[in-house]
CSV table of C-alpha atoms in Angstrom, one decimal:
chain,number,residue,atom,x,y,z
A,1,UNK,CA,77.2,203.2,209.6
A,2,UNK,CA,76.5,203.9,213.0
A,3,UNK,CA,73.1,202.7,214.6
A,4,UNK,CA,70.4,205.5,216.4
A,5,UNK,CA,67.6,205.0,218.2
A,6,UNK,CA,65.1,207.8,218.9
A,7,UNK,CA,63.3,207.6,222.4
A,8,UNK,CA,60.2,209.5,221.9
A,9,UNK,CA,60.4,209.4,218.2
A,10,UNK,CA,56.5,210.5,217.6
A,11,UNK,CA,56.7,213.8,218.8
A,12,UNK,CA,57.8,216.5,216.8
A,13,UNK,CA,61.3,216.8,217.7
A,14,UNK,CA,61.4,212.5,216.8
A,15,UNK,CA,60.1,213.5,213.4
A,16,UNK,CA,62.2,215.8,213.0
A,17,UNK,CA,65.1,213.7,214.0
A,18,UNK,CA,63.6,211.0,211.7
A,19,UNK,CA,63.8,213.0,208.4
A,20,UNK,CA,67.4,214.3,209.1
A,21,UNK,CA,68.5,211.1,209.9
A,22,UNK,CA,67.5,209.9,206.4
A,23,UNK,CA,69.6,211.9,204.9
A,24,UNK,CA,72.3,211.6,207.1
A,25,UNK,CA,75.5,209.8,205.5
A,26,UNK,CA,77.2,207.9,208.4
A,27,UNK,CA,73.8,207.1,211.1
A,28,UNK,CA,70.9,205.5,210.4
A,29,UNK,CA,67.5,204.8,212.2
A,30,UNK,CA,67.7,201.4,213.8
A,31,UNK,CA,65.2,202.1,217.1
A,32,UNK,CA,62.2,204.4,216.9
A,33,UNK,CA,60.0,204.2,219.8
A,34,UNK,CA,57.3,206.4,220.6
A,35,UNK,CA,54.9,204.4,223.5
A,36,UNK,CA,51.4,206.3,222.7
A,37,UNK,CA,52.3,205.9,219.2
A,38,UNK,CA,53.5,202.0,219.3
A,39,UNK,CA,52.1,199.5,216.3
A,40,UNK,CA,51.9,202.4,214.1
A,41,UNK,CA,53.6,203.0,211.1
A,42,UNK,CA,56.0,206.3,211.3
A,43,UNK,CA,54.3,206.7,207.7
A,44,UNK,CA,50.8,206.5,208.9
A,45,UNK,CA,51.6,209.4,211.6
A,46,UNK,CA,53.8,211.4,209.3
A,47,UNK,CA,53.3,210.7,205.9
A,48,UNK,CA,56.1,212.7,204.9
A,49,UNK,CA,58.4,210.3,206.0
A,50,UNK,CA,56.6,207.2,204.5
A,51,UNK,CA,59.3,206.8,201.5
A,52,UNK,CA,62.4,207.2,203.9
A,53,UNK,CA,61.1,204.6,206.4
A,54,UNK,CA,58.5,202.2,204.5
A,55,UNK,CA,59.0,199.7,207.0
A,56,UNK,CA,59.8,201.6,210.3
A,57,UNK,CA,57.4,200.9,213.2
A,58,UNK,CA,56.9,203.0,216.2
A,59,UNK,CA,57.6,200.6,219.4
A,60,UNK,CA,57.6,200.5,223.3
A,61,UNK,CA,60.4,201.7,225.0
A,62,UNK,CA,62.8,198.6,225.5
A,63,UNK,CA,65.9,199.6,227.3
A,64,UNK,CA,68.3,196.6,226.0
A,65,UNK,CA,67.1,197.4,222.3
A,66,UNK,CA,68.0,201.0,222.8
A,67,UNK,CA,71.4,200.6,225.3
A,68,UNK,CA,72.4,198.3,221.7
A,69,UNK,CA,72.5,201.5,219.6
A,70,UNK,CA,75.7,203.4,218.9
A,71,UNK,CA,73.7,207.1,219.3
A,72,UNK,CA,70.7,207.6,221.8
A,73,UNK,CA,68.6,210.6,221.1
A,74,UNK,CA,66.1,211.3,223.8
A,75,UNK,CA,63.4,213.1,222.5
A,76,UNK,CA,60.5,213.2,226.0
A,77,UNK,CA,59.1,215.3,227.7
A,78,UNK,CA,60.7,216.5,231.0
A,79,UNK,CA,61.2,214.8,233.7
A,80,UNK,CA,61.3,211.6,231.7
A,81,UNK,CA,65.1,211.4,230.8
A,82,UNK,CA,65.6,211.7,234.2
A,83,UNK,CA,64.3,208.0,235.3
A,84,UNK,CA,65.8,206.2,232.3
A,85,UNK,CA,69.5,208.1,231.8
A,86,UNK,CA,71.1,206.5,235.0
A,87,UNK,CA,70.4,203.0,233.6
A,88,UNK,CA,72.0,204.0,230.0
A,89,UNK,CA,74.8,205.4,231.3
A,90,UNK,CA,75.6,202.7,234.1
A,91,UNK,CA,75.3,200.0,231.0
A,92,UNK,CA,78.4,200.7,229.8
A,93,UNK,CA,77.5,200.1,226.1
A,94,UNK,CA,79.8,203.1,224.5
A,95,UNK,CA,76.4,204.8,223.4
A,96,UNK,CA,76.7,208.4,223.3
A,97,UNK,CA,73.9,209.9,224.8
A,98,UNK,CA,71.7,213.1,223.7
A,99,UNK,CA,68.9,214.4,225.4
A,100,UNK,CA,66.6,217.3,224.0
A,101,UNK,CA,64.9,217.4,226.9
A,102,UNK,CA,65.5,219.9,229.8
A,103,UNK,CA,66.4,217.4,232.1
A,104,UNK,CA,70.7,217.4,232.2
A,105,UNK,CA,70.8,221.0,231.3
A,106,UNK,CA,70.9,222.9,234.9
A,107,UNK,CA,74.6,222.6,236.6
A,108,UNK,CA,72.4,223.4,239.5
A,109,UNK,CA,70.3,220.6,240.8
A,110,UNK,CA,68.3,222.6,243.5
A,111,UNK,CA,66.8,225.1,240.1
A,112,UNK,CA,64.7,222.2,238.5
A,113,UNK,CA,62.7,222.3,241.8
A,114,UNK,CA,62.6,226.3,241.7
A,115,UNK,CA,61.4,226.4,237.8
A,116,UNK,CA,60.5,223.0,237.5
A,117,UNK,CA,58.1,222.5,240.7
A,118,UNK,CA,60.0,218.9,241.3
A,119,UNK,CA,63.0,217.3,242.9
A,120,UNK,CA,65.5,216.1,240.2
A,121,UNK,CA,65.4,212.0,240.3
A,122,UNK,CA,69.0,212.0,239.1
A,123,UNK,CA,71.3,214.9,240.4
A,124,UNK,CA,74.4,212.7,240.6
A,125,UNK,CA,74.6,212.3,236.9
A,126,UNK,CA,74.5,216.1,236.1
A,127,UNK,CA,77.8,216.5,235.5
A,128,UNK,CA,78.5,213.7,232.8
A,129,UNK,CA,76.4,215.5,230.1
A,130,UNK,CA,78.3,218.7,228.2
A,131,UNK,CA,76.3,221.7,227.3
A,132,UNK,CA,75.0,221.5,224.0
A,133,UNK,CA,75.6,224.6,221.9
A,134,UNK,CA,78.5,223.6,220.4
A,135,UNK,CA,79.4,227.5,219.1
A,136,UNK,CA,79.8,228.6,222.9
A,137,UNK,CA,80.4,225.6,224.8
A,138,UNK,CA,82.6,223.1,222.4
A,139,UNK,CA,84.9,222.8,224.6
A,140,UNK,CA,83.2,220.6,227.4
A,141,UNK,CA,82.2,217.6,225.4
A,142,UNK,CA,86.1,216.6,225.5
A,143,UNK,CA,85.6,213.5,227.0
A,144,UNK,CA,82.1,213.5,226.9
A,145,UNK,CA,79.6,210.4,226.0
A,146,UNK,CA,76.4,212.2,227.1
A,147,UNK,CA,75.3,216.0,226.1
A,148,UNK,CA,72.3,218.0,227.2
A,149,UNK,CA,70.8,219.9,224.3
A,150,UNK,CA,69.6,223.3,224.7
A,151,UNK,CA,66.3,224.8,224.5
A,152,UNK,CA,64.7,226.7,221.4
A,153,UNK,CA,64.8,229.8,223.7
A,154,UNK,CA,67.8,229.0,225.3
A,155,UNK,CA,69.6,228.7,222.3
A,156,UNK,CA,68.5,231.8,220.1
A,157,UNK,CA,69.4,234.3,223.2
A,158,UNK,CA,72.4,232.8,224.4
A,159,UNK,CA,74.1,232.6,220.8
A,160,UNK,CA,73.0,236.6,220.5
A,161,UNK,CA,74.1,237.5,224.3
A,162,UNK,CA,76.8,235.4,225.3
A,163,UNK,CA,79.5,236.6,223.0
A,164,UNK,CA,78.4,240.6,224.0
A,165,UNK,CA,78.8,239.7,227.8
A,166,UNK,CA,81.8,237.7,227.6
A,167,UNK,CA,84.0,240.3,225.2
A,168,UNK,CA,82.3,242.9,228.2
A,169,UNK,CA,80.6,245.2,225.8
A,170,UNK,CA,77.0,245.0,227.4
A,171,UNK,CA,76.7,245.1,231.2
A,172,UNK,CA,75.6,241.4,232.2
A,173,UNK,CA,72.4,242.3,234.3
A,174,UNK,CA,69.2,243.9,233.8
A,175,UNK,CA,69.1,242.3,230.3
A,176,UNK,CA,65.7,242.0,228.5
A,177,UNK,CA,65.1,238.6,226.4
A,178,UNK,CA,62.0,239.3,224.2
A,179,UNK,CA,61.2,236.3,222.1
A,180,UNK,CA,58.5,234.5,219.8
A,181,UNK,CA,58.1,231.0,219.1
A,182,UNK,CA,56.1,228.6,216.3
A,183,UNK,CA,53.3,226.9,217.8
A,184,UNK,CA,55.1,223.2,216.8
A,185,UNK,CA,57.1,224.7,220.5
A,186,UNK,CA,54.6,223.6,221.8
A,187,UNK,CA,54.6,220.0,221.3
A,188,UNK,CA,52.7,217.3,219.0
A,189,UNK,CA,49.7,216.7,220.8
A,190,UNK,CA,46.3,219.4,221.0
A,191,UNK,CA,46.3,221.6,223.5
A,192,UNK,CA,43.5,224.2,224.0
A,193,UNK,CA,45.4,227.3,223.2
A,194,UNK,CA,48.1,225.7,220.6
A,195,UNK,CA,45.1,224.8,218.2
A,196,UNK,CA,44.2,226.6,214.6
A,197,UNK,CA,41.1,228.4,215.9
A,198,UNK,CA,43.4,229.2,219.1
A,199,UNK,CA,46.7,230.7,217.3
A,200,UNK,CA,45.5,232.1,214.1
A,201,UNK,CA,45.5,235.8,213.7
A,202,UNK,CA,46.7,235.8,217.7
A,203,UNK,CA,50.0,236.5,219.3
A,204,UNK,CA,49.9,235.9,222.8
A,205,UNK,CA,52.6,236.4,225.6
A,206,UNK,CA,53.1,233.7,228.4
A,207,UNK,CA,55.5,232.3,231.4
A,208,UNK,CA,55.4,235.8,232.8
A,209,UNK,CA,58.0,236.2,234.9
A,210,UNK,CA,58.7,232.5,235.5
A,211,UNK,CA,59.2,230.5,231.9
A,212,UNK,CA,61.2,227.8,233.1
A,213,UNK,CA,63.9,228.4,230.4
A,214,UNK,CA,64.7,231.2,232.2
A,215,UNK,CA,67.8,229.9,234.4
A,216,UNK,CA,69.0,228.2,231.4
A,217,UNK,CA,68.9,231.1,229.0
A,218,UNK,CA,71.1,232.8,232.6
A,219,UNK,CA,73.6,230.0,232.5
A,220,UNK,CA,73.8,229.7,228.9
A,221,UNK,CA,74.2,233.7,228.2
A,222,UNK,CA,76.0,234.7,231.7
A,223,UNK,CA,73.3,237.3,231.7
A,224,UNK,CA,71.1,238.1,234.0
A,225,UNK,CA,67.5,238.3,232.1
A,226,UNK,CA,63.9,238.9,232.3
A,227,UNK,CA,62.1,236.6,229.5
A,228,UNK,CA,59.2,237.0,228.1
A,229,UNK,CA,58.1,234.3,225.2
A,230,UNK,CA,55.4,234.8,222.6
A,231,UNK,CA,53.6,232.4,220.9
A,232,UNK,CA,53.4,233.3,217.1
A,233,UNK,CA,50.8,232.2,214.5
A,234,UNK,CA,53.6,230.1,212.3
A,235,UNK,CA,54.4,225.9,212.2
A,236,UNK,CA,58.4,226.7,213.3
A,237,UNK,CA,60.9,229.4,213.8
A,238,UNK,CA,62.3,231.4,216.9
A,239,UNK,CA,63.0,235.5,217.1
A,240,UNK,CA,64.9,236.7,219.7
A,241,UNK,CA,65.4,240.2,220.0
A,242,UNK,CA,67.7,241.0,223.5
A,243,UNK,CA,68.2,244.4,225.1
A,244,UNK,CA,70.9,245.3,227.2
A,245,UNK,CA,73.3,248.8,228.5
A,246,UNK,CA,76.8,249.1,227.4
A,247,UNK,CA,79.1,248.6,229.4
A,248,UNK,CA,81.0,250.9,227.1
A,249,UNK,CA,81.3,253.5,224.3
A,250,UNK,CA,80.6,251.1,221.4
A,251,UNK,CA,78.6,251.5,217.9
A,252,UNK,CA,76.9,248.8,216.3
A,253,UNK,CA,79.9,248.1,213.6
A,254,UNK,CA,81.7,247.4,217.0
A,255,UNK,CA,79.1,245.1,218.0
A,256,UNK,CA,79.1,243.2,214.6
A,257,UNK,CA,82.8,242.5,215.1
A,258,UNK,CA,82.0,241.1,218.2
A,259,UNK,CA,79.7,238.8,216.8
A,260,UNK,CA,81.5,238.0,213.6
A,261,UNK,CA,84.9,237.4,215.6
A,262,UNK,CA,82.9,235.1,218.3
A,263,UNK,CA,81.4,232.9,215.3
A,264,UNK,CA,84.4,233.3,212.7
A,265,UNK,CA,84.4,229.9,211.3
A,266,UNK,CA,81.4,228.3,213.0
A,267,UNK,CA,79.6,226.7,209.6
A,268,UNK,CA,75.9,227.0,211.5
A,269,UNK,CA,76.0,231.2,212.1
A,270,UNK,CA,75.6,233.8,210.0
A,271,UNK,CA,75.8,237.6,211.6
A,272,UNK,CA,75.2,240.3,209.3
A,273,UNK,CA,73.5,244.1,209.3
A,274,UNK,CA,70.2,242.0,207.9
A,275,UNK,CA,67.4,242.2,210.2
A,276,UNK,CA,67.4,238.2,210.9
A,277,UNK,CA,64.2,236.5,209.8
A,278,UNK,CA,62.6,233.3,210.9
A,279,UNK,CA,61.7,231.7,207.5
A,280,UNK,CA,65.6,232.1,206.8
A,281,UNK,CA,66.2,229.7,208.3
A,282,UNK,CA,63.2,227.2,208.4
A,283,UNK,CA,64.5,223.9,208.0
A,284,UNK,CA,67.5,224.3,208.7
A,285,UNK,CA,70.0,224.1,211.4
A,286,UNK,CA,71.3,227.9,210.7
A,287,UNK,CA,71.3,230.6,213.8
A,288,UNK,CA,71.0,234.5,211.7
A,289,UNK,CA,72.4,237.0,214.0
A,290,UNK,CA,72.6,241.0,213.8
A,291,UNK,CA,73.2,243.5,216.7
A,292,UNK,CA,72.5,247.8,217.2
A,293,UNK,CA,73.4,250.3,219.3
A,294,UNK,CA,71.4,253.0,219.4
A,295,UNK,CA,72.8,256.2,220.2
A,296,UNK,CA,69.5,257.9,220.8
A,297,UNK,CA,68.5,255.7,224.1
A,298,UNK,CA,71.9,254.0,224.7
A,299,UNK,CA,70.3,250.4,224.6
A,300,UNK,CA,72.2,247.7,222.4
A,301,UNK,CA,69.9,245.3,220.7
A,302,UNK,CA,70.8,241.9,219.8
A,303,UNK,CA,68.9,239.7,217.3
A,304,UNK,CA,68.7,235.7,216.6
A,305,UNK,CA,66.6,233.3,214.3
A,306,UNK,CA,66.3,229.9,214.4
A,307,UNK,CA,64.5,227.3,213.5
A,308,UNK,CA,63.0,225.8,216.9
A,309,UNK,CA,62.7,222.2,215.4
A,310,UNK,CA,66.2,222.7,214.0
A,311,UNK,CA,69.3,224.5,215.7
A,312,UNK,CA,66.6,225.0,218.1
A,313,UNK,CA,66.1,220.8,218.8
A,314,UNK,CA,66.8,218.4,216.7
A,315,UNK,CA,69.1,219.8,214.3
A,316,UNK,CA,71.5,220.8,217.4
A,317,UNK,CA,70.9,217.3,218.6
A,318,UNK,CA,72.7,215.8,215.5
A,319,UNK,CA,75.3,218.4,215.5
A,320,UNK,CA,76.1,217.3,218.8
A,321,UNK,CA,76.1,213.8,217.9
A,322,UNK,CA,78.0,214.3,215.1
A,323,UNK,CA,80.9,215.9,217.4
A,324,UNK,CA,80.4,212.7,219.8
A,325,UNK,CA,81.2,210.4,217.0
A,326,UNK,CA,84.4,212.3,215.8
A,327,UNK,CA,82.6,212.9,212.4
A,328,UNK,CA,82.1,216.1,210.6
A,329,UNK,CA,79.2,218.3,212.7
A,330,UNK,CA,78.0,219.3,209.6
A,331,UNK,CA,77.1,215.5,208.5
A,332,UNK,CA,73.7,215.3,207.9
A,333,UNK,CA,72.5,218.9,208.4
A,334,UNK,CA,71.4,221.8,205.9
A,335,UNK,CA,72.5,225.5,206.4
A,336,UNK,CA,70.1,226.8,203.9
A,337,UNK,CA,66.8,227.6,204.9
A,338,UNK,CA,63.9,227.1,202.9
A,339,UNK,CA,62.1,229.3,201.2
A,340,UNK,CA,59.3,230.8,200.7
């Protein structure tokens, strides 16, 4: 049984990583620290995982307790990896790394201070983390110890562009990333506009024109995109509906195959003529994919749900550690949603 600790285990994408990992059948939970949360029970915060972890305790952040684990998941927020990484990858322990943050994701060290308004504190250690969508990028964690999981956002448009720009059915630029998100997005603790009274009955755009996902969704995709996210009244989920020119005569059957042929195989995608649909896949690590052309205006739309906590976070985060480990991705991780 290989031995996890969760950095940042309190927030919402630690819970989540909590309750998959009790379920999981080769990992379990040795190191759960959460600093704002440390002394408290992971039952008393989240009572839901009370019977998995009856003795569990959220604790500071102690870098030889974690550097002893065989998996690392780094669940902060960003900026924080960043100042802690360098010293678990120079230990030399054999831990494979992953990091949900945003932190490791950009080839490009000079974008974090373009979208992120800050200097990246560890540049030289960009290139040992692979990509983490395993479906488009498997091939760079060959070798790897360390990944860089993607965003909720990220994720959803990348798995419904990248296969349309890189078969060259959609012209890669002027593409149009619409997209909503669950307000759990958003993080664990209150914010003014993520509370009840705030979201309910509301759906608001933000990040015009400068969400900082927005150079990952353009290295992920290989599109260049204008995003726009949503905030939707719902706990979890992400809908991303993408619009881009053809490059070509197409029809959407021919834009189905291209989907279906991209994923053929791949145990976490499902593409079909269904409209895809949030609560599909709620709980789960599952992407839902459909695509149209539409004669009429000569757009092509492309379609993805997720589950943000899920293939959108923490779900991805165990797939990707399950690939580390040379274990079977799926270990661990539902592809049926839940439902209603």
């Amino acid at each position: 049984m290989l031995s996890v600790a969760i950095v940042g285990a309190s927030g919402f994408a630690g819970a989540e990583l909590l309750r998959i990992m009790a379920a999981h059948p080769a990992m379990a939970v040795a190191v759960a620290t959460g600093d704002s949360q440390a002394g408290v029970a992971v039952g008393h915060l989240y009572p839901s995982l009370g019977p998995a972890y009856p003795d569990l305790i959220f604790s500071s952040y102690e870098p030889d307790e974690v550097a002893g684990a065989d998996v690392v998941f780094l669940a902060l927020p960003h900026g924080a990896s960043q100042r802690i990484v360098p010293a678990l990858l120079e230990a030399g322990t054999g831990a494979r790394i992953v990091d949900l943050a945003a932190d490791f994701r950009l080839r490009d060290p000079a974008l974090y201070q373009q979208w992120y308004g800050e200097t990246h504190e560890a540049p030289d250690h960009l290139d040992a983390f692979a990509y983490g969508l395993p479906e488009l990028y498997r091939d760079t964690f060959a070798g790897a110890s360390a990944v860089a999981a993607p965003g909720c956002y990220p994720t959803a448009a990348a798995l419904a562009l990248a296969p349309l720009v890189r078969a060259g059915v959609i012209e890669p630029d002027g593409v149009i990333v619409d997209a909503a998100s669950g307000v759990s997005g958003a993080g664990r603790p209150a914010k003014p506009h993520t509370s009840f009274c705030a979201v309910d009955e509301d759906f608001t755009a933000y990040g015009l024109l400068d969400h900082r996902h927005t150079p990952e969704i353009e290295q992920a995709s290989g599109a260049g995109v204008l995003f726009t996210p949503h905030l939707a009244p719902m706990n979890r989920g992400i809908l991303a509906t993408c619009y881009a020119r053809p490059s070509g005569a197409c029809d959407s059957d021919d834009l189905l195959s291209v989907l279906q042929g991209a994923y053929a195989g791949e145990p976490f995608v499902t593409v079909s003529d269904r409209p895809p649909s949030t609560k599909a896949t709620l709980g789960s690590n599952s992407a839902h994919l459909t695509a149209r052309h539409d004669s009429r205006t000569g757009w092509i739309m492309t379609l993805c749900a997720i589950d943000n906590l899920g293939k959108g976070a923490s779900g991805q985060a165990v797939q990707c550690a399950n690939l580390l480990s040379g274990i079977d991705e799926t270990a661990g991780l539902a592809t049926v949603g839940m439902y209603p």
